XYZ file of C-alpha atoms in Angstrom:
725
model
C -9.057 22.709 -11.211
C -6.916 19.573 -10.936
C -3.894 19.852 -8.612
C -0.545 19.862 -10.385
C 2.685 18.540 -8.992
C 6.106 17.637 -10.319
C 8.618 15.460 -8.456
C 12.241 14.738 -9.324
C 13.889 11.786 -7.574
C 17.654 12.191 -7.051
C 19.193 8.814 -6.178
C 22.759 7.842 -5.312
C 23.929 5.075 -7.687
C 27.508 4.979 -6.429
C 29.692 1.965 -5.809
C 29.035 2.049 -2.046
C 25.268 1.712 -2.651
C 25.854 -1.915 -3.730
C 26.997 -2.860 -0.203
C 24.799 -4.206 2.585
C 24.870 -2.610 6.026
C 23.341 -2.928 9.495
C 22.429 -6.596 9.125
C 20.354 -6.165 5.969
C 20.534 -8.808 3.237
C 19.717 -6.279 0.522
C 21.985 -3.548 -0.778
C 21.617 0.093 0.231
C 20.327 0.835 -3.272
C 17.640 -1.854 -3.148
C 16.683 -0.747 0.356
C 16.289 2.895 -0.681
C 14.556 2.100 -3.961
C 11.794 0.266 -2.074
C 10.586 3.721 -1.040
C 11.205 5.320 -4.457
C 9.465 2.583 -6.488
C 6.492 2.665 -4.161
C 6.060 6.420 -4.621
C 6.554 6.287 -8.389
C 4.125 3.381 -8.833
C 1.469 5.312 -6.893
C 1.870 8.225 -9.296
C 1.731 5.924 -12.326
C -1.386 4.188 -10.979
C -3.146 7.555 -10.580
C -2.671 8.064 -14.363
C -2.937 11.846 -14.123
C -1.220 14.003 -16.729
C -0.775 16.799 -14.187
C 1.411 14.592 -11.958
C 4.876 14.426 -13.523
C 8.069 12.618 -12.566
C 11.782 13.046 -13.300
C 14.728 10.920 -12.210
C 18.368 11.934 -11.691
C 21.124 9.504 -10.773
C 24.447 10.648 -9.371
C 27.689 8.698 -9.072
C 26.901 7.226 -12.485
C 29.592 6.056 -14.867
C 28.434 8.592 -17.482
C 27.620 12.304 -17.339
C 24.328 13.371 -18.927
C 22.999 16.708 -17.677
C 22.710 20.174 -19.210
C 24.828 21.951 -16.602
C 27.828 19.798 -17.516
C 27.105 19.188 -21.223
C 25.882 22.616 -22.385
C 26.935 25.067 -19.687
C 30.300 23.299 -19.145
C 30.136 23.925 -15.409
C 32.488 22.111 -13.069
C 31.252 19.902 -10.231
C 28.481 18.220 -12.205
C 30.367 15.178 -13.481
C 28.938 11.653 -13.043
C 25.389 13.018 -12.786
C 22.854 11.682 -15.321
C 19.228 12.536 -16.069
C 17.728 9.035 -16.443
C 14.138 10.248 -16.869
C 13.167 13.754 -18.061
C 10.221 15.359 -16.289
C 6.866 14.281 -17.665
C 3.947 11.874 -17.130
C 5.240 8.343 -16.629
C 3.744 5.167 -18.107
C 4.376 1.580 -17.071
C 6.584 1.076 -20.111
C 8.792 4.003 -19.040
C 8.817 2.710 -15.462
C 10.120 -0.661 -16.653
C 12.793 1.063 -18.745
C 13.831 3.157 -15.745
C 14.194 0.025 -13.601
C 16.756 -1.356 -16.030
C 18.815 1.857 -15.724
C 18.837 2.024 -11.921
C 21.932 -0.089 -11.183
C 24.937 0.571 -8.922
C 27.963 1.932 -10.798
C 31.703 1.922 -10.170
C 31.837 5.666 -9.477
C 31.860 7.510 -6.159
C 32.902 11.148 -6.645
C 29.661 13.025 -7.478
C 28.230 15.650 -5.113
C 24.615 14.961 -3.921
C 23.930 18.699 -3.609
C 25.080 19.246 -7.213
C 22.634 16.508 -8.277
C 19.875 18.318 -6.357
C 20.756 21.512 -8.262
C 20.408 19.596 -11.567
C 16.944 18.523 -10.443
C 16.122 22.113 -9.470
C 17.116 23.361 -12.949
C 14.936 20.636 -14.522
C 11.919 21.840 -12.536
C 12.647 25.473 -13.378
C 12.840 24.697 -17.092
C 9.805 22.377 -17.157
C 7.490 24.857 -15.448
C 8.945 28.310 -14.762
C 5.673 29.474 -13.173
C 4.839 28.842 -9.527
C 1.355 27.424 -10.157
C 2.531 23.893 -9.513
C 3.721 21.965 -6.478
C 7.376 21.089 -7.041
C 9.439 18.646 -5.049
C 12.980 17.175 -5.033
C 13.502 13.883 -3.165
C 17.177 13.061 -2.515
C 18.141 9.478 -1.540
C 21.739 8.711 -0.547
C 23.803 6.760 1.972
C 25.979 9.825 2.609
C 29.280 8.320 1.514
C 29.919 10.793 -1.359
C 31.885 13.955 -0.562
C 29.811 17.135 -0.286
C 30.883 20.715 -0.985
C 29.046 22.741 1.681
C 30.416 26.200 0.837
C 27.322 27.440 -1.041
C 24.513 25.977 1.082
C 22.990 29.410 1.723
C 22.857 30.270 -1.987
C 21.399 26.877 -2.978
C 18.771 27.062 -0.227
C 17.829 30.568 -1.405
C 17.214 29.225 -4.929
C 15.010 26.439 -3.571
C 13.051 29.032 -1.596
C 12.804 31.415 -4.548
C 11.204 28.810 -6.784
C 9.140 27.334 -3.917
C 10.574 23.844 -4.321
C 10.229 21.385 -1.449
C 13.440 19.501 -0.607
C 13.148 16.066 0.988
C 16.385 14.323 2.012
C 16.064 10.671 3.036
C 19.337 9.152 4.119
C 20.098 5.466 4.359
C 21.144 4.783 7.973
C 21.003 8.483 8.853
C 20.478 9.189 12.557
C 17.020 10.297 13.667
C 16.503 10.894 17.373
C 12.760 11.446 16.995
C 12.311 8.061 15.309
C 14.827 6.362 17.586
C 17.381 5.273 14.985
C 21.157 5.674 15.339
C 23.878 3.963 13.299
C 26.814 2.717 15.332
C 30.440 3.049 14.168
C 29.585 5.683 11.576
C 32.509 7.048 9.580
C 33.604 10.677 10.066
C 32.999 11.417 6.363
C 29.393 10.203 6.584
C 28.793 12.195 9.766
C 30.003 15.406 8.073
C 27.941 14.762 4.922
C 24.860 13.979 6.977
C 25.327 17.235 8.902
C 25.723 19.260 5.676
C 22.543 17.828 4.163
C 20.622 18.516 7.359
C 21.841 22.131 7.366
C 20.668 22.550 3.760
C 17.214 21.228 4.620
C 16.941 23.515 7.655
C 17.788 26.556 5.501
C 14.951 25.724 3.073
C 11.506 27.080 3.860
C 9.925 23.766 2.869
C 12.280 20.914 3.728
C 12.155 17.462 5.332
C 15.117 15.466 6.656
C 14.672 11.837 7.691
C 16.071 8.345 7.793
C 15.212 5.691 5.213
C 14.352 3.170 7.928
C 11.340 5.253 8.931
C 10.316 5.823 5.297
C 10.420 2.073 4.542
C 8.594 1.178 7.755
C 5.799 3.596 6.875
C 5.316 1.967 3.456
C 3.319 -0.774 5.172
C 0.769 1.795 6.391
C -2.005 1.876 3.781
C -2.563 5.203 2.090
C -6.231 6.073 1.923
C -7.255 7.802 -1.256
C -8.786 11.221 -0.522
C -12.412 11.436 -1.597
C -14.065 14.631 -2.724
C -17.492 15.477 -1.271
C -20.348 14.006 -3.290
C -23.693 15.781 -2.984
C -26.433 13.148 -2.887
C -29.300 15.601 -2.392
C -29.833 19.317 -2.853
C -33.336 20.509 -2.083
C -35.894 21.305 0.640
C -36.287 19.416 3.909
C -39.930 19.787 4.873
C -42.153 19.200 7.889
C -45.695 19.236 6.568
C -46.765 20.371 3.104
C -45.757 24.021 2.485
C -48.071 24.197 -0.547
C -51.149 23.424 1.576
C -50.348 24.637 5.085
C -48.775 28.024 5.926
C -47.496 26.604 9.229
C -45.398 23.944 7.461
C -41.608 24.160 7.794
C -39.229 24.043 4.843
C -35.545 24.919 4.508
C -32.986 24.149 1.821
C -30.423 21.470 2.745
C -27.615 19.499 1.163
C -26.904 15.835 1.893
C -23.466 14.204 1.609
C -22.162 10.731 2.398
C -20.431 10.462 5.771
C -19.617 6.753 5.389
C -19.731 4.738 2.184
C -18.510 1.232 1.542
C -15.155 1.136 -0.266
C -14.560 -1.640 -2.777
C -11.437 -3.414 -3.969
C -10.119 -2.675 -7.480
C -11.991 -4.597 -10.150
C -10.377 -6.553 -12.958
C -11.240 -6.628 -16.662
C -11.174 -9.769 -18.785
C -8.662 -9.374 -21.603
C -6.793 -11.494 -24.119
C -3.042 -10.936 -23.851
C -0.545 -11.706 -26.592
C 3.064 -11.227 -25.540
C 6.031 -13.139 -26.870
C 8.063 -12.246 -23.800
C 5.630 -13.889 -21.404
C 3.038 -12.627 -18.974
C 2.868 -8.944 -18.082
C 0.495 -6.493 -16.520
C 0.457 -2.718 -16.602
C -1.376 0.460 -17.363
C -3.607 0.456 -20.432
C -3.467 2.723 -23.477
C -6.364 2.727 -25.891
C -5.635 2.925 -29.586
C -7.959 3.848 -32.418
C -9.300 0.308 -32.768
C -10.188 0.011 -29.090
C -7.262 -2.342 -28.447
C -4.689 -1.568 -25.800
C -1.062 -1.909 -24.827
C 0.022 -3.287 -21.491
C 3.695 -2.856 -20.704
C 4.698 -3.957 -24.192
C 1.972 -6.605 -24.405
C -0.906 -6.051 -26.775
C -4.337 -7.026 -25.539
C -7.960 -6.339 -26.276
C -11.148 -6.538 -24.282
C -13.260 -9.675 -24.504
C -16.642 -9.070 -26.098
C -19.503 -11.266 -24.928
C -22.330 -12.360 -27.167
C -25.535 -13.980 -25.972
C -28.096 -15.812 -28.067
C -31.610 -16.846 -27.077
C -33.192 -20.114 -28.216
C -36.569 -21.826 -27.764
C -37.645 -25.377 -28.443
C -39.131 -25.759 -31.933
C -39.651 -29.267 -33.380
C -39.838 -27.847 -36.913
C -36.514 -26.007 -36.726
C -33.152 -27.647 -37.513
C -31.807 -29.244 -34.352
C -35.143 -28.749 -32.573
C -34.295 -25.178 -31.493
C -34.941 -21.762 -32.988
C -33.142 -18.441 -32.375
C -35.190 -15.636 -30.814
C -34.391 -11.932 -31.059
C -33.912 -10.017 -27.826
C -36.760 -7.670 -28.790
C -39.192 -10.614 -28.724
C -38.420 -11.410 -25.073
C -40.600 -10.385 -22.153
C -39.880 -10.282 -18.431
C -41.562 -13.076 -16.512
C -42.207 -13.154 -12.778
C -42.719 -16.428 -10.964
C -46.115 -16.815 -9.330
C -46.289 -20.217 -7.687
C -45.450 -22.783 -10.392
C -46.419 -20.471 -13.232
C -44.908 -17.414 -14.873
C -46.628 -14.047 -15.204
C -45.196 -12.207 -18.260
C -44.899 -8.432 -18.579
C -44.155 -6.855 -21.931
C -42.047 -3.748 -22.384
C -45.129 -1.530 -22.376
C -46.343 -3.029 -19.089
C -43.146 -2.553 -17.112
C -44.208 0.903 -15.935
C -47.098 -0.777 -14.121
C -44.719 -2.709 -11.876
C -42.655 0.348 -11.003
C -43.573 2.584 -8.086
C -43.469 6.178 -9.351
C -41.747 8.695 -7.036
C -40.774 12.366 -6.979
C -37.659 13.897 -5.457
C -38.454 14.810 -1.841
C -37.160 14.876 1.736
C -40.031 14.971 4.235
C -40.117 14.456 7.998
C -42.857 11.994 8.929
C -42.401 11.644 12.690
C -40.186 11.617 15.784
C -38.938 8.936 18.193
C -37.281 9.324 21.634
C -33.591 8.499 21.955
C -34.199 5.589 24.339
C -36.801 3.868 22.136
C -34.484 3.372 19.160
C -32.472 0.154 18.762
C -29.169 0.762 16.904
C -29.141 -2.770 15.456
C -31.791 -1.819 12.890
C -29.399 0.544 11.055
C -29.496 -0.563 7.428
C -26.387 0.928 5.849
C -24.325 3.981 4.988
C -24.451 7.199 7.006
C -25.383 10.561 5.508
C -24.564 14.105 6.575
C -27.123 16.924 6.236
C -26.054 20.582 6.277
C -27.772 23.830 5.219
C -27.387 25.124 1.679
C -24.261 27.228 1.227
C -24.704 31.017 1.412
C -28.306 30.633 2.616
C -28.787 32.292 6.001
C -32.468 31.349 6.207
C -31.561 27.656 5.734
C -28.775 27.930 8.328
C -31.122 29.430 10.923
C -33.905 26.968 10.163
C -31.740 23.828 10.299
C -29.892 25.054 13.416
C -33.177 25.647 15.242
C -34.464 22.222 14.169
C -31.252 20.488 15.355
C -31.373 22.145 18.790
C -35.097 21.383 19.134
C -34.432 17.677 18.529
C -31.522 17.705 20.983
C -33.516 19.372 23.752
C -36.432 16.991 23.185
C -34.098 13.946 23.298
C -35.586 12.781 20.016
C -34.650 11.590 16.564
C -36.579 12.573 13.451
C -37.834 9.994 10.923
C -37.960 11.161 7.301
C -39.080 9.849 3.913
C -36.276 10.362 1.404
C -36.309 10.128 -2.408
C -32.936 11.122 -3.867
C -34.287 11.930 -7.353
C -37.362 11.365 -9.489
C -38.234 7.674 -9.930
C -35.635 6.647 -7.324
C -36.385 4.121 -4.567
C -37.960 5.387 -1.355
C -35.863 5.297 1.814
C -36.829 5.869 5.425
C -34.065 7.749 7.268
C -33.430 8.319 10.952
C -32.069 11.853 11.565
C -29.770 12.340 14.565
C -29.022 15.894 15.786
C -25.402 16.978 16.196
C -25.346 20.342 17.975
C -21.600 20.909 17.652
C -21.003 21.036 21.395
C -18.235 18.426 21.084
C -16.857 18.865 17.554
C -18.073 22.426 16.774
C -19.913 21.143 13.722
C -23.679 21.532 13.527
C -25.482 19.055 11.278
C -27.867 16.113 11.069
C -26.584 12.560 10.653
C -28.859 10.057 8.987
C -28.986 6.272 8.677
C -31.472 4.227 6.620
C -34.156 2.303 8.503
C -35.674 -1.039 7.471
C -39.133 -1.591 6.068
C -41.280 -4.327 7.595
C -40.118 -6.805 4.913
C -36.461 -6.178 5.792
C -36.724 -7.299 9.412
C -35.905 -10.918 10.265
C -37.581 -12.101 13.445
C -36.418 -15.442 14.831
C -37.142 -17.394 17.970
C -34.335 -19.277 19.655
C -34.395 -21.495 22.746
C -33.342 -19.711 25.960
C -29.746 -20.039 27.112
C -30.431 -20.139 30.868
C -32.981 -22.966 31.003
C -34.173 -26.072 29.165
C -37.825 -26.539 28.244
C -38.963 -30.162 28.048
C -41.700 -31.567 25.815
C -44.069 -31.661 28.759
C -43.488 -27.974 29.468
C -41.243 -28.396 32.490
C -38.434 -25.922 33.074
C -35.036 -27.372 33.985
C -32.426 -25.134 35.598
C -29.805 -27.870 35.778
C -28.989 -29.867 32.671
C -25.952 -31.167 30.781
C -26.558 -28.447 28.156
C -26.565 -25.670 30.778
C -23.368 -24.215 32.266
C -22.709 -24.873 35.930
C -21.528 -22.224 38.387
C -17.843 -23.093 37.911
C -18.115 -22.640 34.143
C -19.982 -19.344 34.535
C -17.291 -18.021 36.881
C -14.527 -19.176 34.520
C -16.151 -17.471 31.530
C -16.722 -14.283 33.540
C -13.061 -14.181 34.599
C -11.966 -14.898 31.010
C -14.066 -12.027 29.639
C -12.692 -9.623 32.245
C -9.122 -10.697 31.497
C -9.606 -10.218 27.751
C -11.041 -6.696 28.151
C -9.492 -4.671 25.312
C -10.278 -1.326 26.925
C -7.580 -1.899 29.560
C -5.100 -4.111 27.729
C -2.382 -1.424 27.633
C -1.593 2.080 28.931
C 0.405 5.000 27.537
C 3.264 6.939 29.153
C 0.791 8.870 31.331
C -0.886 5.684 32.572
C -4.062 6.232 30.551
C -5.728 3.335 28.681
C -4.758 3.026 25.021
C -7.394 2.491 22.334
C -6.899 -0.973 20.861
C -8.468 -0.328 17.461
C -9.001 3.364 16.567
C -11.275 3.691 13.542
C -8.650 5.560 11.519
C -6.157 2.690 12.009
C -8.405 -0.239 11.074
C -7.808 -0.798 7.366
C -9.694 -3.115 5.037
C -7.208 -5.978 4.429
C -8.888 -7.059 1.173
C -8.571 -3.637 -0.484
C -5.023 -2.874 0.604
C -3.696 -6.390 -0.001
C -5.083 -6.159 -3.541
C -3.452 -2.745 -4.024
C -0.167 -4.087 -2.650
C -0.239 -7.047 -5.051
C -1.121 -4.898 -8.080
C 1.627 -2.395 -7.272
C 4.251 -5.110 -6.795
C 3.314 -6.955 -9.991
C 3.191 -3.711 -11.986
C 6.673 -2.614 -10.891
C 8.319 -6.044 -11.155
C 6.214 -8.764 -12.854
C 8.861 -11.453 -12.337
C 9.387 -11.151 -8.584
C 7.131 -12.950 -6.077
C 4.597 -10.820 -4.235
C 5.494 -10.311 -0.592
C 3.442 -11.233 2.443
C 0.614 -8.931 3.601
C 1.741 -6.013 5.729
C 1.663 -6.666 9.457
C -0.671 -3.711 10.005
C -3.316 -5.515 7.913
C -3.042 -8.644 10.092
C -2.936 -6.816 13.421
C -6.592 -7.406 14.259
C -6.805 -10.967 12.935
C -5.728 -12.298 16.341
C -5.811 -11.067 19.957
C -2.828 -9.031 21.211
C 0.010 -11.206 22.531
C 0.294 -9.062 25.651
C -3.383 -9.634 26.443
C -3.148 -13.408 25.843
C -0.135 -13.617 28.130
C -1.987 -11.640 30.766
C -5.068 -13.903 30.524
C -3.113 -17.183 30.395
C -4.314 -18.296 33.840
C -7.981 -17.516 33.088
C -7.786 -19.335 29.725
C -6.451 -22.444 31.477
C -9.236 -22.328 34.058
C -11.840 -22.002 31.303
C -10.452 -25.011 29.431
C -10.625 -27.097 32.601
C -14.098 -25.908 33.598
C -15.530 -26.484 30.119
C -13.725 -29.853 29.798
C -12.507 -28.898 26.325
C -10.818 -31.663 24.351
C -9.114 -31.569 20.988
C -11.170 -33.206 18.236
C -9.065 -35.550 16.081
C -8.672 -34.583 12.463
C -10.741 -36.332 9.843
C -8.667 -39.341 8.812
C -8.323 -40.559 5.254
C -7.553 -44.200 4.516
C -5.957 -45.952 1.623
C -7.334 -46.049 -1.908
C -10.982 -47.072 -2.000
C -11.386 -47.045 1.787
C -12.335 -44.328 4.233
C -11.506 -44.750 7.882
C -14.435 -44.195 10.191
C -13.867 -41.535 12.852
C -13.620 -43.262 16.193
C -15.398 -41.580 19.112
C -13.287 -40.366 22.012
C -15.108 -42.824 24.307
C -13.763 -45.738 22.241
C -17.196 -47.392 22.020
C -18.243 -49.172 18.821
C -21.413 -47.229 18.009
C -22.291 -49.387 14.981
C -22.250 -52.561 17.073
C -24.385 -50.984 19.780
C -26.972 -49.864 17.205
C -27.019 -53.119 15.309
C -24.625 -52.173 12.483
C -25.058 -49.976 9.405
C -28.139 -50.897 7.335
C -27.466 -51.522 3.661
C -29.360 -49.181 1.336
C -30.325 -50.196 -2.185
C -31.540 -46.839 -3.530
C -31.189 -43.132 -2.769
C -34.247 -40.885 -2.771
C -34.137 -37.314 -4.026
C -36.047 -36.085 -0.953
C -33.280 -37.171 1.452
C -30.392 -37.627 -0.939
C -27.403 -36.403 1.073
C -27.884 -38.458 4.288
C -28.817 -41.561 2.305
C -25.809 -41.131 0.015
C -23.490 -40.935 3.029
C -25.148 -43.967 4.605
C -24.741 -45.977 1.418
C -21.054 -45.092 1.234
C -20.510 -45.892 4.909
C -22.025 -49.361 4.453
C -20.186 -50.060 1.167
C -18.007 -53.170 1.192
C -16.696 -52.924 -2.381
C -16.026 -50.399 -5.147
C -19.105 -51.520 -7.071
C -21.400 -50.236 -4.306
C -19.596 -46.872 -4.283
C -19.936 -46.579 -8.066
C -23.635 -47.403 -7.767
C -24.133 -44.694 -5.120
C -22.299 -42.111 -7.256
C -24.380 -43.019 -10.301
C -27.649 -42.616 -8.355
C -26.511 -39.306 -6.894
C -25.572 -38.108 -10.390
C -29.047 -38.915 -11.681
C -30.588 -36.985 -8.778
C -28.414 -33.948 -9.606
C -29.486 -34.159 -13.245
C -33.156 -34.403 -12.205
C -32.898 -31.305 -10.018
C -31.402 -29.335 -12.914
C -33.835 -30.635 -15.516
C -36.917 -29.993 -13.347
C -35.703 -26.555 -12.222
C -37.742 -23.553 -13.267
C -35.011 -21.023 -14.064
C -32.491 -21.441 -11.189
C -34.891 -22.577 -8.447
C -33.256 -25.994 -7.855
C -29.712 -25.079 -8.895
C -28.538 -24.570 -5.314
C -29.854 -28.017 -4.264
C -28.125 -29.645 -7.207
C -24.863 -27.853 -6.353
C -25.153 -28.889 -2.688
C -25.545 -32.554 -3.650
C -22.631 -32.269 -6.073
C -20.463 -30.693 -3.366
C -21.211 -33.491 -0.895
C -20.393 -36.075 -3.558
C -17.074 -34.335 -4.272
C -16.143 -34.152 -0.605
C -16.990 -37.799 0.065
C -15.095 -39.092 -2.966
C -12.089 -37.033 -1.905
C -12.232 -38.865 1.413
C -12.490 -42.239 -0.338
C -9.621 -41.217 -2.649
C -11.669 -42.050 -5.728
C -11.445 -38.838 -7.798
C -11.939 -40.623 -11.128
C -15.612 -41.312 -10.321
C -16.331 -37.636 -9.644
C -14.333 -36.377 -12.620
C -16.078 -38.805 -14.975
C -19.501 -37.731 -13.727
C -18.619 -34.026 -13.977
C -17.401 -34.335 -17.575
C -20.664 -35.986 -18.596
C -22.695 -33.397 -16.653
C -20.938 -30.482 -18.370
C -21.668 -31.980 -21.789
C -25.369 -32.289 -20.895
C -25.570 -28.783 -19.460
C -23.988 -27.004 -22.407
C -25.754 -29.050 -25.081
C -29.230 -28.248 -23.754
C -29.933 -31.898 -22.975
C -31.344 -31.008 -19.546
C -34.405 -29.161 -20.867
C -33.006 -25.848 -22.060
C -30.120 -23.486 -21.542
C -28.489 -24.509 -18.262
C -25.184 -22.703 -18.653
C -25.847 -20.617 -15.544
C -25.724 -23.798 -13.480
C -22.291 -24.587 -14.865
C -20.623 -21.172 -14.648
C -22.249 -19.772 -11.498
C -22.857 -22.801 -9.293
C -20.274 -25.380 -10.387
C -17.314 -23.315 -11.596
C -18.107 -20.365 -9.311
C -18.815 -22.705 -6.382
C -15.446 -24.470 -6.584
C -16.924 -27.806 -7.685
C -14.567 -28.389 -10.614
C -12.456 -31.455 -11.371
C -10.413 -32.992 -8.551
C -6.757 -32.297 -9.370
C -3.413 -33.807 -8.374
C -2.837 -30.920 -5.973
C -5.891 -32.000 -4.004
C -5.308 -35.750 -4.295
C -2.169 -37.486 -5.551
C -4.085 -40.347 -7.196
C -5.912 -37.967 -9.536
C -4.751 -37.839 -13.166
C -5.945 -34.235 -13.719
C -3.457 -31.355 -13.542
C -4.307 -27.841 -12.357
C -3.978 -26.492 -15.917
C -6.327 -29.168 -17.281
C -8.899 -28.349 -14.594
C -8.766 -24.625 -15.440
C -9.135 -25.341 -19.152
C -12.062 -27.666 -18.452
C -13.833 -24.978 -16.395
C -13.889 -22.503 -19.290
């Protein structure tokens, strides 16, 4: 059953909320609403009908609430229900933003506004089968009637409503915040609100500074257990051998790669400009996005073959006529639809132990991916006893088990390493598993040794300019010791502090994307802020550690004779300054000058292209080199079987782009690229070569050179984007 919750936000919109305090450049209202908008946008993004939101403003210029309008009760003036309780869409969120503005009023009672919210919750869902919450945000400047705190707290407790009071510049000794020169009225109001919270069974009292600071801490979405396997774990074949072992287990994911939110390609039509928001499907499959209508882009693919007798020399082919072809040398081996089963390895669902390996003979670097968790089947005592005995047997034998795993019929085979966890440390008995590589997955490379130099004659040199001397070794050793993260800081008890606990290392790509989406959804016109500091914490060493290791870093720089490499210089139009060596020697003169090259070969195109440009004395030579390189790129594409030579063509094109940027001659590259696109999309280069354009050129960042990259270019950013489509 889905969890249900209903939250009513009660926010002070009084005249004093428009002021700035404690050195802030934003008003109290804007400061407090940073927390409120963040919470509301999270609820909207979840898009769950069982999560509902209401919004009450007090100190408003008008009075719009049932206790004052219908019941005619006193003390509920200047309190307005700006959003009735219910599921909230992006359109309603935008409308609410326009209503949340500071007023010219100041006489409403925050506790009376909380009572209005309580009555809203009681009316919306009189039953207790829902989590109900009131969040009160105020700066404490409005007068409070504290005579009926006990009665109000009793009502909150009776209906099991959680009360959260977050005060702007309220004192919080636990968090270490205290406002200086606080008025007597605010002190009394703050005390009354704290007393109300303490009388509630479920209440929280805090300062807004802490709430805003904690917004930068990413919130990890809770994940429900996903059962990847439910079946027997066997040792031997129980159908053939009575001595075989088999017990029923369940396998879950312990670690699984999280991915950033994906985007859909849509066509937006909005007279008011660009907008983004939650989608609502209508009967025609179109959608609405914050007032903007849009629809999904449908892709259509056609297949053509060369046919001299057909109009235009090409003929359309139905998808059903196609066959899968596998490259075998320079030829293609086709497989029809009926033959595809031959190429597939047929498997049955199974989980079988095939052997054991000692702890000390396993190398952790061969782990292939995500970790699994294996536990006995629920309510199965035989499985619990069997798996427990197996786990303890592995532990006592100092061994891992190796198993063949097929998640379901016709699924791929995996080899898993099973690690026993006896529960001695965490009181949880289970098996952990990681996938192991097959022979084809292992990459074995040979590299030259780091501690000696082998000559052509077979001699071994212990001293060489490429080998570190004793001073450099000592400097590196001292540097490593000084940069030891395990001792970079200590806590109050003098114990070392963990630098990067696993539960505090967040994926910056995922949470930066979520931050940007949330900000743009709530306010599409405002710029998106910088990434939260907690996401950048591990992008550089700790300042305290760098300061501590300053002496060792200096010694290492001296011992290694490190020198700053000058930046790559760019000359005036049509010229590229040669990088001068630090020694100041004229290398070209010593080697007899740069040889002039008349032609570029496809076998060694990139070095020869660079040589030809380096020796060029006029623009005509550069144009000639670019033309030859363009023909080589075309030849690679035309001669490519499928996408075999696409990467080589893209590499040559990238070098050409980089070099012409350095020579400040973007028009040559842009002219060549326009002609190349026309040839690719028209089929001039022996067939459909659109993949080369979209995947390798557009996707590889090899588009037109724009004015933002080079001032002398005549192509704008918008023109480059339009050209790439």
